[in-house]
CSV table of C-alpha atoms in Angstrom, one decimal:
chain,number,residue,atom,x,y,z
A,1,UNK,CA,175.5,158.2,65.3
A,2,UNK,CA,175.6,160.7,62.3
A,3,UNK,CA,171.8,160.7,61.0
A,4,UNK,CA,170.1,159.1,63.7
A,5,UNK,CA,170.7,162.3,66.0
A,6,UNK,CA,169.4,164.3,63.0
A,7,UNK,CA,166.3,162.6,62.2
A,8,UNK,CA,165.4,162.9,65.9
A,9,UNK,CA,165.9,166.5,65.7
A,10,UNK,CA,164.0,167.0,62.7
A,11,UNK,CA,161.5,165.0,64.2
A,12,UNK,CA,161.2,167.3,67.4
A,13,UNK,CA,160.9,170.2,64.7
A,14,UNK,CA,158.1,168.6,63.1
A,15,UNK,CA,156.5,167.7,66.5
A,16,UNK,CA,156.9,171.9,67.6
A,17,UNK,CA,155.2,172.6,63.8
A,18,UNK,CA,152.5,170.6,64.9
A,19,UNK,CA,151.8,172.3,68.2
A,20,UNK,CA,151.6,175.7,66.3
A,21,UNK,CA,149.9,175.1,63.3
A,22,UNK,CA,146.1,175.7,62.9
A,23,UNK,CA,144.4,172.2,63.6
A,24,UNK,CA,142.2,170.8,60.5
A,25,UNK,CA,138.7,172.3,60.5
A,26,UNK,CA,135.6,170.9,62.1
A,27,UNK,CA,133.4,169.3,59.8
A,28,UNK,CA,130.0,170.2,61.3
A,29,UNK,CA,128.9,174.0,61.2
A,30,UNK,CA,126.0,175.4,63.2
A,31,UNK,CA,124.1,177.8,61.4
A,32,UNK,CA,121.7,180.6,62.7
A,33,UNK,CA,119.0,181.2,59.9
A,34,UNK,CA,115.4,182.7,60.9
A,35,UNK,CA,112.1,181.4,61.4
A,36,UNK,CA,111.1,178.4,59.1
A,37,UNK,CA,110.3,179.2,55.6
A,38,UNK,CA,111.7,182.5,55.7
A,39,UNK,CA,114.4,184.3,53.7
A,40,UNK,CA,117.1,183.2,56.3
A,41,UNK,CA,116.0,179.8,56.0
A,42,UNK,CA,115.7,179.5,52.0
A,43,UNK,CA,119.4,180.8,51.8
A,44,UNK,CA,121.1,178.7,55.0
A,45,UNK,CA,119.6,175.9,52.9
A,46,UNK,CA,120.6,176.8,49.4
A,47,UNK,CA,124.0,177.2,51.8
A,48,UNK,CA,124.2,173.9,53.0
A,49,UNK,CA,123.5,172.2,50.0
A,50,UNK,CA,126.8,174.1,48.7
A,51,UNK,CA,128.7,172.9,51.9
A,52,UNK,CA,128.0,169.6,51.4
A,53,UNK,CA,129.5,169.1,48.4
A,54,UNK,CA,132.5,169.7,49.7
A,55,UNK,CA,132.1,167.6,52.9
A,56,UNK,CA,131.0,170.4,55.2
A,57,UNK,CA,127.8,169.5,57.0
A,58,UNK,CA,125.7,172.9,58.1
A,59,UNK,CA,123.6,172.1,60.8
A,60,UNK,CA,120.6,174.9,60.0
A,61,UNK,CA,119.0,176.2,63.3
A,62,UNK,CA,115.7,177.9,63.1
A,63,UNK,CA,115.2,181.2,65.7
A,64,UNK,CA,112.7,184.3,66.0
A,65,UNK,CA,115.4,186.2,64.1
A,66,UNK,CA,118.2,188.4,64.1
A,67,UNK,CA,118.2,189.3,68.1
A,68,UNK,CA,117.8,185.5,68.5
A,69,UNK,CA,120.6,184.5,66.2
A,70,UNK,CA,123.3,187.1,67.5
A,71,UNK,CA,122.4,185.9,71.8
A,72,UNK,CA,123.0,182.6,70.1
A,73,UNK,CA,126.2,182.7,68.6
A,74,UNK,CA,127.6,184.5,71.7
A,75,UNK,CA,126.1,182.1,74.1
A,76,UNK,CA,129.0,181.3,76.4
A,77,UNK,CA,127.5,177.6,76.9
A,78,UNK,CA,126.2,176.2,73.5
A,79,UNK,CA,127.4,178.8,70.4
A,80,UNK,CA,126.7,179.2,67.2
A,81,UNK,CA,129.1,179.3,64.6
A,82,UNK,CA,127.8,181.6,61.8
A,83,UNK,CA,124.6,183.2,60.4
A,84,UNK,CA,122.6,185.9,59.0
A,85,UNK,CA,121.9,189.2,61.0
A,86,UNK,CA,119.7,192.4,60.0
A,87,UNK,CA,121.8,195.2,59.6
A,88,UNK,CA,121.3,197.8,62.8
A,89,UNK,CA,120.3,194.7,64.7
A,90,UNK,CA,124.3,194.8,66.6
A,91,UNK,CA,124.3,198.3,67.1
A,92,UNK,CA,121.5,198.0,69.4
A,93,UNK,CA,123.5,196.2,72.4
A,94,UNK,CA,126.8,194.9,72.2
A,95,UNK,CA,127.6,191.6,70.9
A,96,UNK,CA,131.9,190.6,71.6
A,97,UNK,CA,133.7,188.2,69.4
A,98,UNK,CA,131.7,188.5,66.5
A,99,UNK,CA,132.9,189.7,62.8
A,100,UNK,CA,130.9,190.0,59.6
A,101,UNK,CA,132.1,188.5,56.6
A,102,UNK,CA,130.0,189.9,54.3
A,103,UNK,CA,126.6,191.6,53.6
A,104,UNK,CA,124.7,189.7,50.9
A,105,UNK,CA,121.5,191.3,50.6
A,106,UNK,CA,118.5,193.5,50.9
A,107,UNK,CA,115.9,193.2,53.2
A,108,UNK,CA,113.4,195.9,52.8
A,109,UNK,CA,110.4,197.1,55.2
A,110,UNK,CA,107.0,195.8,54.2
A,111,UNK,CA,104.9,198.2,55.6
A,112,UNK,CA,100.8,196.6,54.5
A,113,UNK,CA,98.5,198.9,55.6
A,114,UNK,CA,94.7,199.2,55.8
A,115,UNK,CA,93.4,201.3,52.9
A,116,UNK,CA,91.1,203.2,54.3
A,117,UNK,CA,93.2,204.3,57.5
A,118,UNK,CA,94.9,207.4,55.5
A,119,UNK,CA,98.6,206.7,56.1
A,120,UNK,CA,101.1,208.7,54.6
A,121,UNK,CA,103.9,209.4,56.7
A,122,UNK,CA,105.0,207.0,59.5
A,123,UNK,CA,103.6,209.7,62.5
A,124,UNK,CA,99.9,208.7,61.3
A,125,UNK,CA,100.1,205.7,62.5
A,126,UNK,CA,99.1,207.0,66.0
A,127,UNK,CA,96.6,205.4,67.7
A,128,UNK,CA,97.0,202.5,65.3
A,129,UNK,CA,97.6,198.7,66.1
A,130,UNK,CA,100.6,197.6,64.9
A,131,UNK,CA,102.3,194.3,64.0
A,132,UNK,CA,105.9,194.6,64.8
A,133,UNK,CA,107.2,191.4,64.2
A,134,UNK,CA,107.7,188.3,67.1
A,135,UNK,CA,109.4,188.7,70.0
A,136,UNK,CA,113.4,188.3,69.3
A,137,UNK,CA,113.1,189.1,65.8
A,138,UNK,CA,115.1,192.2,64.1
A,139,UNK,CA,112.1,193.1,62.6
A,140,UNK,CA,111.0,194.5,66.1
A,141,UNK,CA,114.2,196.5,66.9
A,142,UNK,CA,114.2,198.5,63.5
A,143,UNK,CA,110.2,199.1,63.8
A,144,UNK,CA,111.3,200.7,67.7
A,145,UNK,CA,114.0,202.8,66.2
A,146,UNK,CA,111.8,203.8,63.0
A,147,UNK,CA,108.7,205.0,65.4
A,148,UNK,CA,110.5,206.6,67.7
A,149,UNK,CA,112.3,208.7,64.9
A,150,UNK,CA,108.9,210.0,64.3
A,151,UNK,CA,108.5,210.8,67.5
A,152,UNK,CA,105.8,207.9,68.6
A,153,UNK,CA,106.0,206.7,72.2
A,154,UNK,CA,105.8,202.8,71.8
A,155,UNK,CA,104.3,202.4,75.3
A,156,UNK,CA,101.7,205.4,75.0
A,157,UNK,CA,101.0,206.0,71.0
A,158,UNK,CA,100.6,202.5,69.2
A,159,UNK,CA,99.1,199.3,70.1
A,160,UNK,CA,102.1,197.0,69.3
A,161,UNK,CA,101.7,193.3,68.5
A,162,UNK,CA,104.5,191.0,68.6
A,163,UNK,CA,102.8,189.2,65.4
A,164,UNK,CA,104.8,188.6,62.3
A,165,UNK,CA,104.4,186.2,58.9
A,166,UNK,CA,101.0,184.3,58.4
A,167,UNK,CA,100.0,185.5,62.2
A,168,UNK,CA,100.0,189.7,61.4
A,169,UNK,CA,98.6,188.9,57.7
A,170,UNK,CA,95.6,187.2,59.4
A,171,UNK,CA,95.0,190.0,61.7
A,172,UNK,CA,95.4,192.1,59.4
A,173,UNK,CA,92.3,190.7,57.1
A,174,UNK,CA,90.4,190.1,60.5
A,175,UNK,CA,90.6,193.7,61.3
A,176,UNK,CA,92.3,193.2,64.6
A,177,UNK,CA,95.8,194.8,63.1
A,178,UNK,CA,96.0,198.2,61.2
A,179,UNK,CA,99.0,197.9,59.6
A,180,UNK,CA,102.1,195.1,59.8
A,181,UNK,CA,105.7,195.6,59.3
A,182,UNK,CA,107.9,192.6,57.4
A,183,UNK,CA,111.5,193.0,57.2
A,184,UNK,CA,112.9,190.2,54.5
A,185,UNK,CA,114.5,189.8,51.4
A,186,UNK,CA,111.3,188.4,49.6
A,187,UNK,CA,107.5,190.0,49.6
A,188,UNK,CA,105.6,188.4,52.4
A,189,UNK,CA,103.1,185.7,51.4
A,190,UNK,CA,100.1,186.0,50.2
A,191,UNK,CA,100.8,189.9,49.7
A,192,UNK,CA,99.8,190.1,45.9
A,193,UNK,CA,96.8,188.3,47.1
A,194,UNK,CA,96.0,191.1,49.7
A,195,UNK,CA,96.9,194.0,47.4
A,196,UNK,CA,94.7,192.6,44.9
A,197,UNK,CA,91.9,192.9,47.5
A,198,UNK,CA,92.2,196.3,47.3
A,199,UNK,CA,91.4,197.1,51.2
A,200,UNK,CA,95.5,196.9,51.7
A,201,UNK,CA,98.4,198.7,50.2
A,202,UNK,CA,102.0,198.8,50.3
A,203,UNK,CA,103.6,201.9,52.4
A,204,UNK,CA,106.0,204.2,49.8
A,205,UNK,CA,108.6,205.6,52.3
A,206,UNK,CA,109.1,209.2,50.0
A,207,UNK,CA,111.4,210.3,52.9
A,208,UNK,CA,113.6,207.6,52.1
A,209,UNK,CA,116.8,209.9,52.3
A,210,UNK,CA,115.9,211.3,55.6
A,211,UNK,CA,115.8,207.4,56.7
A,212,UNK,CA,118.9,207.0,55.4
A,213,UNK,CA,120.8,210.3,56.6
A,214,UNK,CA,119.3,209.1,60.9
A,215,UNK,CA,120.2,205.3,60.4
A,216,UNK,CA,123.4,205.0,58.2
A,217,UNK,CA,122.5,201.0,57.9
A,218,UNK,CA,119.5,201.7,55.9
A,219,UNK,CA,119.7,201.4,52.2
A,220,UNK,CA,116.7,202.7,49.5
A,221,UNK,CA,115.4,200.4,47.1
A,222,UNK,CA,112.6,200.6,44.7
A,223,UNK,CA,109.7,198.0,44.3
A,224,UNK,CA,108.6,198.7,40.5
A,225,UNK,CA,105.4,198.6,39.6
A,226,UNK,CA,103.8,195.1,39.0
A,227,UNK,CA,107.0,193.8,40.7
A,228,UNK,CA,104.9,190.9,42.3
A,229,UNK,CA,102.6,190.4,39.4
A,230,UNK,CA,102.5,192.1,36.0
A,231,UNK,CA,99.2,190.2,34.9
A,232,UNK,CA,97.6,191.7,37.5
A,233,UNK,CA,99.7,195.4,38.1
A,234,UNK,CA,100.8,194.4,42.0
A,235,UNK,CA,101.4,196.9,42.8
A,236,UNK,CA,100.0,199.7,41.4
A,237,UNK,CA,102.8,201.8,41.1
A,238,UNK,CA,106.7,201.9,42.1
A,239,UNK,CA,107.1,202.1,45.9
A,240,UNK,CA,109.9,203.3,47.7
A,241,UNK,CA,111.0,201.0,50.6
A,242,UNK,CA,114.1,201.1,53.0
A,243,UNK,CA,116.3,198.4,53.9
A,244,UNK,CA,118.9,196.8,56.7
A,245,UNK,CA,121.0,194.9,54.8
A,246,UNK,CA,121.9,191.4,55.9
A,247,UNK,CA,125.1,190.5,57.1
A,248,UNK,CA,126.8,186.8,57.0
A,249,UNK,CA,127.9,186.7,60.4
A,250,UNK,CA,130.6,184.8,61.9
A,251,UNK,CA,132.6,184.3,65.8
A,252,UNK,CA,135.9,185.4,65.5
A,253,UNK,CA,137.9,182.1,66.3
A,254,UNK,CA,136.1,180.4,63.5
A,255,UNK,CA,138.4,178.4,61.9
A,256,UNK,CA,140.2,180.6,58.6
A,257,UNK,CA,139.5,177.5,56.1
A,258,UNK,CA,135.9,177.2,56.4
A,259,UNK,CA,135.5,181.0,56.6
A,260,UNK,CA,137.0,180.9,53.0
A,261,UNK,CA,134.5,178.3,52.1
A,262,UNK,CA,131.3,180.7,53.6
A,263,UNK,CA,132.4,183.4,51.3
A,264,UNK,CA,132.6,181.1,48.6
A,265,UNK,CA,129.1,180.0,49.2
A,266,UNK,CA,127.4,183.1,49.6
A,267,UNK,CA,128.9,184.4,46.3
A,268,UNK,CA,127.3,181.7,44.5
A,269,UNK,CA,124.3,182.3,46.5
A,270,UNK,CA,123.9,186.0,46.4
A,271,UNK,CA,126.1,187.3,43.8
A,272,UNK,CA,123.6,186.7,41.1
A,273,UNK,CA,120.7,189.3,40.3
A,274,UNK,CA,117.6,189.7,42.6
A,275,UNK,CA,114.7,191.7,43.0
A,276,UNK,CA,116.1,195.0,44.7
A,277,UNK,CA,119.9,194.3,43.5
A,278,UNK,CA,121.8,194.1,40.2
A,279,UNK,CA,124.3,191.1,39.7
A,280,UNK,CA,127.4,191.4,41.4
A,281,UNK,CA,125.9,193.9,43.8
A,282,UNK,CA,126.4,191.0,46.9
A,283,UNK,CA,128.7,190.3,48.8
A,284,UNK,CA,130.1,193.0,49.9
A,285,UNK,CA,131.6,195.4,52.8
A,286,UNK,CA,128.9,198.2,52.9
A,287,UNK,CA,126.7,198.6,56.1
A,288,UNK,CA,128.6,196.3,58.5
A,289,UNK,CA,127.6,196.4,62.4
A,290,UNK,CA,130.7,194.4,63.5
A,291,UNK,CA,134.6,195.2,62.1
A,292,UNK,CA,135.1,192.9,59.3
A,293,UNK,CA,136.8,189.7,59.7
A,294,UNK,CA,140.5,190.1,59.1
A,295,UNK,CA,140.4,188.1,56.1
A,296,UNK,CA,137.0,189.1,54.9
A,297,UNK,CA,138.3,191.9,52.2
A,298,UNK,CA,140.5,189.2,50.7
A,299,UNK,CA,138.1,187.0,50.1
A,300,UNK,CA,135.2,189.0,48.7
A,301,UNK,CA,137.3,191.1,46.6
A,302,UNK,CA,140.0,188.9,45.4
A,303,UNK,CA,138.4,185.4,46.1
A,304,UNK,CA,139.9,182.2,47.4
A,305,UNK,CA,143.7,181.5,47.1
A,306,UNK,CA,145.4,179.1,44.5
A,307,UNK,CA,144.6,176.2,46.2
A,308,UNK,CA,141.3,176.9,46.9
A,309,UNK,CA,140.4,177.7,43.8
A,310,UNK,CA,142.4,174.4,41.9
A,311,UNK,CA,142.2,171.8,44.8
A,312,UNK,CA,139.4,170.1,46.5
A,313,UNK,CA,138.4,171.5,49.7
A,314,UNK,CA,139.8,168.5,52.0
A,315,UNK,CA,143.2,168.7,49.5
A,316,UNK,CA,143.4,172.5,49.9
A,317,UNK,CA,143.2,172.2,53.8
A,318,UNK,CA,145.9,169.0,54.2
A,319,UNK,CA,148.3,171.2,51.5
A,320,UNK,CA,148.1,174.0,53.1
A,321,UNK,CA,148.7,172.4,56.7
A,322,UNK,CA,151.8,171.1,55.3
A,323,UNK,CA,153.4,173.7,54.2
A,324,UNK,CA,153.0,175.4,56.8
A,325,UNK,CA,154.6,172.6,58.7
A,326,UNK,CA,157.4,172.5,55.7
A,327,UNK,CA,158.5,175.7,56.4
A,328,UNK,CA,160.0,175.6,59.7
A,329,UNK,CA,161.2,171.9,59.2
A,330,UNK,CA,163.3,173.0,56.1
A,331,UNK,CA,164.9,175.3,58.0
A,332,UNK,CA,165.8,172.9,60.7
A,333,UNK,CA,167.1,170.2,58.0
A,334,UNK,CA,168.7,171.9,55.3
A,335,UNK,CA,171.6,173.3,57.6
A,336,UNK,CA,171.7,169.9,59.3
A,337,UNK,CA,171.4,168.1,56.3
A,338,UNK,CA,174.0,170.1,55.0
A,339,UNK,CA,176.7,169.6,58.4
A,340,UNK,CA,175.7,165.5,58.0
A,341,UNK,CA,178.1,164.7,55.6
A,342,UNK,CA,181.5,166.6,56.7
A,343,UNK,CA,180.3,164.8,60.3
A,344,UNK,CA,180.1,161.7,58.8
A,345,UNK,CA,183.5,161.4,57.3
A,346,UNK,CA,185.1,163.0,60.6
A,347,UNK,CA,183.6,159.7,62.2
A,348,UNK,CA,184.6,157.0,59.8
A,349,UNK,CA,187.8,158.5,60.3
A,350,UNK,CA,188.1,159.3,63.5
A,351,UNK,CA,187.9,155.3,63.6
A,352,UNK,CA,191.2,154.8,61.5
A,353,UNK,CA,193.1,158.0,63.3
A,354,UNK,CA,192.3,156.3,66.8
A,355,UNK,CA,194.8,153.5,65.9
A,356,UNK,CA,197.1,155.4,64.0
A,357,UNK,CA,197.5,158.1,67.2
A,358,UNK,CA,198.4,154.3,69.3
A,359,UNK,CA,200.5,152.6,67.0
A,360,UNK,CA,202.9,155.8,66.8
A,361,UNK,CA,203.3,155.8,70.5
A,362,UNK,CA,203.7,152.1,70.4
A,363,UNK,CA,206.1,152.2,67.7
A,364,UNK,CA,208.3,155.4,69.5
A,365,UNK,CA,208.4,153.2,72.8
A,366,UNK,CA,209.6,149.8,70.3
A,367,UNK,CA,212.4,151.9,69.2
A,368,UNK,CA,214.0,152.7,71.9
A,369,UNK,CA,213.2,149.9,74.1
A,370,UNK,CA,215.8,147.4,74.9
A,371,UNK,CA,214.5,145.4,78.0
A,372,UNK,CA,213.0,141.9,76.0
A,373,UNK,CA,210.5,140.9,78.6
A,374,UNK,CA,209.1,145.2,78.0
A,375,UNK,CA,209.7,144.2,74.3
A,376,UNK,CA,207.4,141.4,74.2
A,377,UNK,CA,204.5,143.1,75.9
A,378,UNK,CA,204.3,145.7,72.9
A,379,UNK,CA,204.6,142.6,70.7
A,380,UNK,CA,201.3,141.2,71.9
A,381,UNK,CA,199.9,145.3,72.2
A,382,UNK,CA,200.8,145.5,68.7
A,383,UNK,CA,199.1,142.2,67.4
A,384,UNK,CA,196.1,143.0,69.3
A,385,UNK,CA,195.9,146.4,67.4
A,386,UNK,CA,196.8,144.3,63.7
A,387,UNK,CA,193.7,142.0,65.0
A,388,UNK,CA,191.4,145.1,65.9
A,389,UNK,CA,192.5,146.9,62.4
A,390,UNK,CA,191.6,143.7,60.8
A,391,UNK,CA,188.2,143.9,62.2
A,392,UNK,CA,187.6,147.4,61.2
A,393,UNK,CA,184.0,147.4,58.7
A,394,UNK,CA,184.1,150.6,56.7
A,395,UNK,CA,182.4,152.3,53.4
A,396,UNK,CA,184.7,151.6,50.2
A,397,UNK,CA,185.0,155.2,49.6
A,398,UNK,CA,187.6,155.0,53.0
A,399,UNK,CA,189.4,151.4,51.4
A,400,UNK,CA,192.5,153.7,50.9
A,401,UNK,CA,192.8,154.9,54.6
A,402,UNK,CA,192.5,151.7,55.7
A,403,UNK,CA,194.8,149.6,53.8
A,404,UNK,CA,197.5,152.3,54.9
A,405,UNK,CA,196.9,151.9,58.3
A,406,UNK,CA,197.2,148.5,57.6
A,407,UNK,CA,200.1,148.7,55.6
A,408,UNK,CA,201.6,150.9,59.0
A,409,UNK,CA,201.0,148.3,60.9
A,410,UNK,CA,203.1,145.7,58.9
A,411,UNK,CA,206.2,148.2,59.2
A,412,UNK,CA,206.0,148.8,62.8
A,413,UNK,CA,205.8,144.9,62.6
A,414,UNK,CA,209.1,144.6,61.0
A,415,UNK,CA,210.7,147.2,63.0
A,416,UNK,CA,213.8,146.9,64.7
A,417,UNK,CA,214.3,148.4,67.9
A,418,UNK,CA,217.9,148.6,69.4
A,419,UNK,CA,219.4,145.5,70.1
């Protein structure tokens, strides 16, 4: 009667935790990387092989590219849940629900041109026919911002190709493309080859602040000389190359445990040194298109919590699940856990005060009493409360109360009334 009331009550508390608490996460993540082969591809794998260890699985979907992946992960009918986005790519149209974790690294403009075309400044390219990148891709969105910066109508100026990779390198050796853009974290291939030809060269872009100052998500890096081949001096000399930055992108609603283990992965992924960026350069919280996710300076900056960093993944998540269950439980059951006891002894002996409260009236009505057939009737009252005393089944901490309500008994017993 005492405890069983209470246990359903904390029950009912932990039943209300339940409803409120974050469910566990998913164990499947779908992941937007870039075309096959490319930089978003290498790192979504190097990614998932990270994830798995700890019992994620990241489903790695290839797309065009950036434009591709952001319509993807805010596709209404079949999202995304994460992946990598050229920076300036979100400020072109707007993209709800979305939050950037991190930005993890560089991905410059390749700009091969013909040799013998004369190009110095992006306005020659007039006339030209240009490889912009395939349809979807981010590659095409910065090229349309960069050429119309210089004041090159897209529709009436250039030729543009929607060619990228192996497709705008062969047209470019074919003759049917003047020069190709390639925005990504690693020198297309087969580019050392080409340079060595000597009918291509890499575009320096010397008004690299000016790029900067018109499009605040471009950063400058330098490709030093022989940077793709010191045997053989590729290049020639150091060029000067913008970049977007890439951002690790995630939807909002993404559950907050395996956002913590995203970060995770793309510090060990990124955080080391690469061609345009010292170690420790990536991740970080420059160039962002979207607001950062709420707990995305936390985790870049300070790293995982304590459980995170000293717990397996799965043992992290069912801790922290808990406590945050525990919480509102121990508030429930320490005061009630607390009234239990006084409760408890009000009951046992509310079952010895129940006689004592009728053999007093009993024993007032004996005494003054005188009719014998009334007398015998509280006779057999009083032996049927001896018989029910008798019966009574109480702890051994209440012996004492009982054997005195016994012992009362006994002297009502041998009581006389008046004669």
């Amino acid at each position: 009667k005492v405890y069983g009331p209470i246990a359903i009550l904390i029950a009912a508390g932990f039943w209300l935790a339940l409803r409120f608490v974050a469910p566990p996460p998913p164990d499947t993540l779908r992941f937007a990387a870039g075309a096959p082969g490319g930089a978003y591809a290498q790192f979504a794998e190097r990614y998932r092989q990270i994830l798995a260890k700890d019992g994620i699985k990241l489903d790695v979907v290839t797309t065009v590219g950036s434009l591709e992946n952001l319509r993807r992960l805010t596709d209404e009918n079949d999202p995304l849940d994460a992946g990598f986005i050229q920076g300036g790519v979100g400020s072109e149209e707007g993209f709800p629900g979305l939050a950037v974790l991190a930005t993890v690294f560089y991905e410059p403009v390749w700009l091969v041109l013909r040799n013998d075309l004369g190009i110095n400044k992006l306005y020659d390219l007039r006339g030209r026919r240009l490889a912009i990148g395939g349809e979807g891709s981010g590659t095409q969105v910065l090229v349309r911002q960069l050429l119309r910066a210089n004041a090159i109508d897209i529709a009436r100026d250039v030729t543009t190709l929607p060619l990228g990779g192996a497709e705008a390198m062969a047209g470019l050796r074919d003759g049917t493309v003047d020069a190709a853009f390639f925005v990504s974290a690693v020198a297309p291939a087969e580019l050392a080859d080409m340079l060595a030809d000597g009918r291509f060269r890499l575009f320096s872009f010397r008004r690299h602040e000016a790029y900067k100052h018109n499009f605040p998500f471009l950063a400058s890096v330098v490709l030093p000389g022989g940077g793709l081949d010191l045997s053989r001096d590729l290049p020639g000399e150091d060029t000067i190359m913008v970049a977007p930055v890439a951002q690790l992108v995630v939807r909002e609603d993404m559950h907050p445990a395996l956002v913590g283990q995203l970060v995770a992965a793309a510090k060990q992924t990124h955080g080391g040194r690469h061609l345009f960026s010292p170690a420790g350069s990536f991740p970080s919280l420059r160039y962002l298109d979207f607001d950062p996710h709420p707990d995305a300076e936390r985790l870049v900056e300070r790293g995982p919590g304590v459980l995170a960093r000293f717990l397996p993944f799965g043992w992290a998540v069912f801790v922290e699940r808990t406590m945050v269950m525990l919480i509102p439980l121990l508030t429930l059951m320490i005061p009630l856990l607390r009234l239990a006891p006084p409760v408890y002894r009000w009951q046992v002996r509310a079952k010895i005060f129940r006689w004592y409260k009728r053999l007093r009236t009993l024993e007032m009505r004996m005494l003054t009493e005188n009719d014998p057939a009334t007398k015998a009737v509280y006779r057999a009252e009083l032996q049927e409360i001896e018989r029910a005393v008798e019966a009574l089944k109480l702890p051994h901490a209440y012996d004492d109360a009982l054997y005195q309500v016994r012992r009362q008994v006994r002297t009502v017993r041998n009581s006389k009334g008046p004669e």
